Amino acid sequence: MTQSKLPNVGTTIFAVMSGLAEEHGAINLSQGFPDFSPSEKLISMVNRYMERGYNQYSPPMGHPKLRQAISQKTENDYGVYFDPDKEITVTSGATEALFCAITAFTNPGDEIIIFEPAYDSYVPAIELSGGIPVPIELSYPDFSVDWDQVKQKISAKTKMLIINNPHNPTGAILDEADLNTLAEIAESNDLKVISDEVYEHIVFDGKTHQTVLGNESLRARSLFIASLGKTFHATGWKVGYCIAPEELSREFRKIHQFVTFCTHTPTQLGYADFIQNRKEYLDLPTYYEKRRNKFLSLIKGSRFEWSPAGGTYFQLLSYKGISEEKDVDFAKKLTVENGIASIPISVFFSSRKDEKVLRFCFAKKDETLERAAEIICQI
Ligand code: PMP
Ligand code: GLN
């Protein structure tokens, strides 16, 4: 008999719901990815590097040109300089970066605080390292963090906190006061912070994204994780990166070199040229805010309830007034019988807390949102 290292893990909900949508020809607003293409210019840049022969390994920490470009981009965005040789590591998506960061700093018996609903790769990575996830449950509809509760959960075994801002699946965002409190807590308990900021450029309603990189105290103890796939509409290319102080980056890189060694070289080079131009991503908040508003105005007549997402490209809809069914069953039923796929939220809670809420991805073309809304309004 094989003894599973992850006995409680099945297939990730994203693969399950996308598979079900495909099987039943449903409109897929479940897994988070755009149904439109990345920029033609970016595609042709990557192509050109392949044609010009840049098809072999890059250094494990990432191609120097891309690390340089990330350093410049980060300085432009957040006004802080990071050394591309010592503090920036390119990874095969944020998923890989999260795995390396969690693995590098979790030892058997360490407690790692996470906020639930939590992105589904955190808990398995903690458990594979023998760590103990300590969940703090956030609640519908605003999913704000109660920092006193965080303080109460800290023990002598606590080593790290994982935050996700803007937050998937809820669309909630942290403000400056949240980060200041987090900084105080992390500093006084000597905790590291993994900050999953893959939606850093998707914040709405005139708000500014609050990054750990902008807070001096947090910057010194955090691993900041980003995804170029989210920012440049190319989730299938799997390029992400980690920014962390030299000492943390050194440990991070020890793991990363044996997970993937390096990331797809021509894609790194294409991005290195492309991301220098800030115009390519600075209107993302406006772009996705329009998608959010369009989606919400199209479903105005429906029986679902919501409060508008503050960031990310996900909108939660509550079906409390429609059905008593479990969210997983309801999401599957809507996919099979109504032709619309979403993500049930209970799967992101260790306790499987079910608040009768589904997540819909609005990173979709007008026509997709229109067809989706027509169905949603009939439910
Ligand atoms: N963290 C969060 C919160 C996400 O939503 C995603 C989306 N896939 C990831 C990490 C992983 O990003 P990537 O696709 O770059 O691996
Ligand atoms: N982050 C994407 C989402 O939340 C999915 C990524 C994945 O499938 N692993 O839908």
mmCIF file of N, CA, C and O in Angstrom, residues 262-300:
data_model
loop_
_atom_site.group_PDB
_atom_site.id
_atom_site.type_symbol
_atom_site.label_atom_id
_atom_site.label_comp_id
_atom_site.label_asym_id
_atom_site.label_seq_id
_atom_site.Cartn_x
_atom_site.Cartn_y
_atom_site.Cartn_z
ATOM 1 N N CYS A 262 15.109 26.217 -14.001
ATOM 2 C CA CYS A 262 14.866 27.564 -14.536
ATOM 3 C C CYS A 262 13.550 27.594 -15.297
ATOM 4 O O CYS A 262 12.914 26.566 -15.489
ATOM 5 N N THR A 263 13.178 28.786 -15.734
ATOM 6 C CA THR A 263 11.899 29.009 -16.425
ATOM 7 C C THR A 263 12.170 29.210 -17.923
ATOM 8 O O THR A 263 13.250 29.649 -18.309
ATOM 9 N N HIS A 264 11.156 28.893 -18.732
ATOM 10 C CA HIS A 264 11.193 28.986 -20.210
ATOM 11 C C HIS A 264 11.930 30.249 -20.703
ATOM 12 O O HIS A 264 11.453 31.366 -20.501
ATOM 13 N N THR A 265 13.071 30.036 -21.334
ATOM 14 C CA THR A 265 13.966 31.159 -21.651
ATOM 15 C C THR A 265 13.382 32.204 -22.621
ATOM 16 O O THR A 265 13.424 33.405 -22.323
ATOM 17 N N PRO A 266 12.847 31.801 -23.788
ATOM 18 C CA PRO A 266 12.356 32.854 -24.702
ATOM 19 C C PRO A 266 11.226 33.687 -24.101
ATOM 20 O O PRO A 266 11.115 34.887 -24.389
ATOM 21 N N THR A 267 10.412 33.069 -23.247
ATOM 22 C CA THR A 267 9.326 33.838 -22.617
ATOM 23 C C THR A 267 9.904 34.859 -21.642
ATOM 24 O O THR A 267 9.444 36.009 -21.586
ATOM 25 N N GLN A 268 10.944 34.452 -20.915
ATOM 26 C CA GLN A 268 11.598 35.408 -20.000
ATOM 27 C C GLN A 268 12.114 36.611 -20.786
ATOM 28 O O GLN A 268 11.971 37.759 -20.365
ATOM 29 N N LEU A 269 12.733 36.326 -21.938
ATOM 30 C CA LEU A 269 13.345 37.422 -22.714
ATOM 31 C C LEU A 269 12.277 38.333 -23.326
ATOM 32 O O LEU A 269 12.436 39.555 -23.367
ATOM 33 N N GLY A 270 11.183 37.721 -23.804
ATOM 34 C CA GLY A 270 10.090 38.528 -24.357
ATOM 35 C C GLY A 270 9.543 39.467 -23.295
ATOM 36 O O GLY A 270 9.378 40.680 -23.515
ATOM 37 N N TYR A 271 9.311 38.937 -22.104
ATOM 38 C CA TYR A 271 8.818 39.756 -20.996
ATOM 39 C C TYR A 271 9.830 40.849 -20.633
ATOM 40 O O TYR A 271 9.440 41.972 -20.311
ATOM 41 N N ALA A 272 11.114 40.494 -20.661
ATOM 42 C CA ALA A 272 12.138 41.466 -20.258
ATOM 43 C C ALA A 272 12.005 42.742 -21.094
ATOM 44 O O ALA A 272 12.101 43.855 -20.578
ATOM 45 N N ASP A 273 11.768 42.583 -22.403
ATOM 46 C CA ASP A 273 11.594 43.766 -23.269
ATOM 47 C C ASP A 273 10.253 44.436 -22.994
ATOM 48 O O ASP A 273 10.149 45.656 -22.926
ATOM 49 N N PHE A 274 9.223 43.626 -22.849
ATOM 50 C CA PHE A 274 7.855 44.134 -22.846
ATOM 51 C C PHE A 274 7.488 44.891 -21.573
ATOM 52 O O PHE A 274 6.834 45.936 -21.640
ATOM 53 N N ILE A 275 7.913 44.372 -20.420
ATOM 54 C CA ILE A 275 7.420 44.970 -19.167
ATOM 55 C C ILE A 275 8.087 46.306 -18.823
ATOM 56 O O ILE A 275 7.704 46.975 -17.868
ATOM 57 N N GLN A 276 9.093 46.679 -19.633
ATOM 58 C CA GLN A 276 9.731 47.984 -19.413
ATOM 59 C C GLN A 276 8.732 49.116 -19.680
ATOM 60 O O GLN A 276 8.880 50.213 -19.169
ATOM 61 N N ASN A 277 7.751 48.819 -20.554
ATOM 62 C CA ASN A 277 6.789 49.842 -20.942
ATOM 63 C C ASN A 277 5.587 49.807 -19.987
ATOM 64 O O ASN A 277 4.717 48.955 -20.081
ATOM 65 N N ARG A 278 5.546 50.791 -19.084
ATOM 66 C CA ARG A 278 4.513 50.786 -18.042
ATOM 67 C C ARG A 278 3.102 50.884 -18.611
ATOM 68 O O ARG A 278 2.145 50.462 -17.991
ATOM 69 N N LYS A 279 3.003 51.475 -19.834
ATOM 70 C CA LYS A 279 1.668 51.620 -20.440
ATOM 71 C C LYS A 279 0.988 50.268 -20.617
ATOM 72 O O LYS A 279 -0.229 50.167 -20.669
ATOM 73 N N GLU A 280 1.813 49.213 -20.726
ATOM 74 C CA GLU A 280 1.251 47.889 -20.982
ATOM 75 C C GLU A 280 0.468 47.337 -19.792
ATOM 76 O O GLU A 280 -0.244 46.363 -19.925
ATOM 77 N N TYR A 281 0.629 47.946 -18.600
ATOM 78 C CA TYR A 281 -0.147 47.387 -17.470
ATOM 79 C C TYR A 281 -0.787 48.434 -16.577
ATOM 80 O O TYR A 281 -1.617 48.096 -15.742
ATOM 81 N N LEU A 282 -0.447 49.726 -16.801
ATOM 82 C CA LEU A 282 -0.962 50.711 -15.839
ATOM 83 C C LEU A 282 -2.464 50.956 -15.935
ATOM 84 O O LEU A 282 -3.075 51.421 -14.988
ATOM 85 N N ASP A 283 -3.061 50.618 -17.097
ATOM 86 C CA ASP A 283 -4.521 50.813 -17.124
ATOM 87 C C ASP A 283 -5.295 49.533 -16.772
ATOM 88 O O ASP A 283 -6.500 49.465 -16.949
ATOM 89 N N LEU A 284 -4.590 48.555 -16.228
ATOM 90 C CA LEU A 284 -5.282 47.313 -15.831
ATOM 91 C C LEU A 284 -6.424 47.536 -14.834
ATOM 92 O O LEU A 284 -7.493 46.936 -14.975
ATOM 93 N N PRO A 285 -6.226 48.382 -13.784
ATOM 94 C CA PRO A 285 -7.333 48.588 -12.841
ATOM 95 C C PRO A 285 -8.584 49.099 -13.555
ATOM 96 O O PRO A 285 -9.693 48.597 -13.325
ATOM 97 N N THR A 286 -8.412 50.069 -14.436
ATOM 98 C CA THR A 286 -9.566 50.627 -15.157
ATOM 99 C C THR A 286 -10.193 49.559 -16.037
ATOM 100 O O THR A 286 -11.416 49.413 -16.111
ATOM 101 N N TYR A 287 -9.313 48.818 -16.703
ATOM 102 C CA TYR A 287 -9.780 47.787 -17.626
ATOM 103 C C TYR A 287 -10.651 46.759 -16.901
ATOM 104 O O TYR A 287 -11.778 46.468 -17.325
ATOM 105 N N TYR A 288 -10.130 46.253 -15.777
ATOM 106 C CA TYR A 288 -10.893 45.214 -15.068
ATOM 107 C C TYR A 288 -12.056 45.798 -14.254
ATOM 108 O O TYR A 288 -13.051 45.119 -14.023
ATOM 109 N N GLU A 289 -11.925 47.053 -13.837
ATOM 110 C CA GLU A 289 -13.067 47.666 -13.139
ATOM 111 C C GLU A 289 -14.261 47.768 -14.091
ATOM 112 O O GLU A 289 -15.402 47.527 -13.704
ATOM 113 N N LYS A 290 -13.967 48.088 -15.345
ATOM 114 C CA LYS A 290 -15.048 48.151 -16.346
ATOM 115 C C LYS A 290 -15.684 46.774 -16.529
ATOM 116 O O LYS A 290 -16.903 46.652 -16.664
ATOM 117 N N ARG A 291 -14.840 45.726 -16.547
ATOM 118 C CA ARG A 291 -15.372 44.344 -16.686
ATOM 119 C C ARG A 291 -16.278 44.032 -15.478
ATOM 120 O O ARG A 291 -17.354 43.491 -15.609
ATOM 121 N N ARG A 292 -15.773 44.375 -14.269
ATOM 122 C CA ARG A 292 -16.565 44.109 -13.054
ATOM 123 C C ARG A 292 -17.910 44.829 -13.132
ATOM 124 O O ARG A 292 -18.967 44.240 -12.907
ATOM 125 N N ASN A 293 -17.842 46.135 -13.486
ATOM 126 C CA ASN A 293 -19.077 46.919 -13.515
ATOM 127 C C ASN A 293 -20.043 46.402 -14.572
ATOM 128 O O ASN A 293 -21.250 46.367 -14.364
ATOM 129 N N LYS A 294 -19.483 46.005 -15.705
ATOM 130 C CA LYS A 294 -20.342 45.484 -16.772
ATOM 131 C C LYS A 294 -21.049 44.211 -16.287
ATOM 132 O O LYS A 294 -22.258 44.059 -16.430
ATOM 133 N N PHE A 295 -20.254 43.325 -15.700
ATOM 134 C CA PHE A 295 -20.816 42.058 -15.212
ATOM 135 C C PHE A 295 -21.927 42.337 -14.197
ATOM 136 O O PHE A 295 -23.032 41.800 -14.284
ATOM 137 N N LEU A 296 -21.646 43.234 -13.248
ATOM 138 C CA LEU A 296 -22.630 43.499 -12.196
ATOM 139 C C LEU A 296 -23.873 44.193 -12.747
ATOM 140 O O LEU A 296 -24.989 43.923 -12.302
ATOM 141 N N SER A 297 -23.696 45.058 -13.749
ATOM 142 C CA SER A 297 -24.897 45.715 -14.269
ATOM 143 C C SER A 297 -25.721 44.723 -15.102
ATOM 144 O O SER A 297 -26.951 44.770 -15.089
ATOM 145 N N LEU A 298 -25.035 43.770 -15.742
ATOM 146 C CA LEU A 298 -25.774 42.769 -16.521
ATOM 147 C C LEU A 298 -26.586 41.816 -15.645
ATOM 148 O O LEU A 298 -27.600 41.277 -16.087
ATOM 149 N N ILE A 299 -26.116 41.604 -14.396
ATOM 150 C CA ILE A 299 -26.850 40.634 -13.543
ATOM 151 C C ILE A 299 -27.742 41.337 -12.498
ATOM 152 O O ILE A 299 -28.216 40.710 -11.557
ATOM 153 N N LYS A 300 -27.951 42.627 -12.724
ATOM 154 C CA LYS A 300 -28.750 43.412 -11.757
ATOM 155 C C LYS A 300 -30.093 42.773 -11.434
ATOM 156 O O LYS A 300 -30.547 42.784 -10.297
#
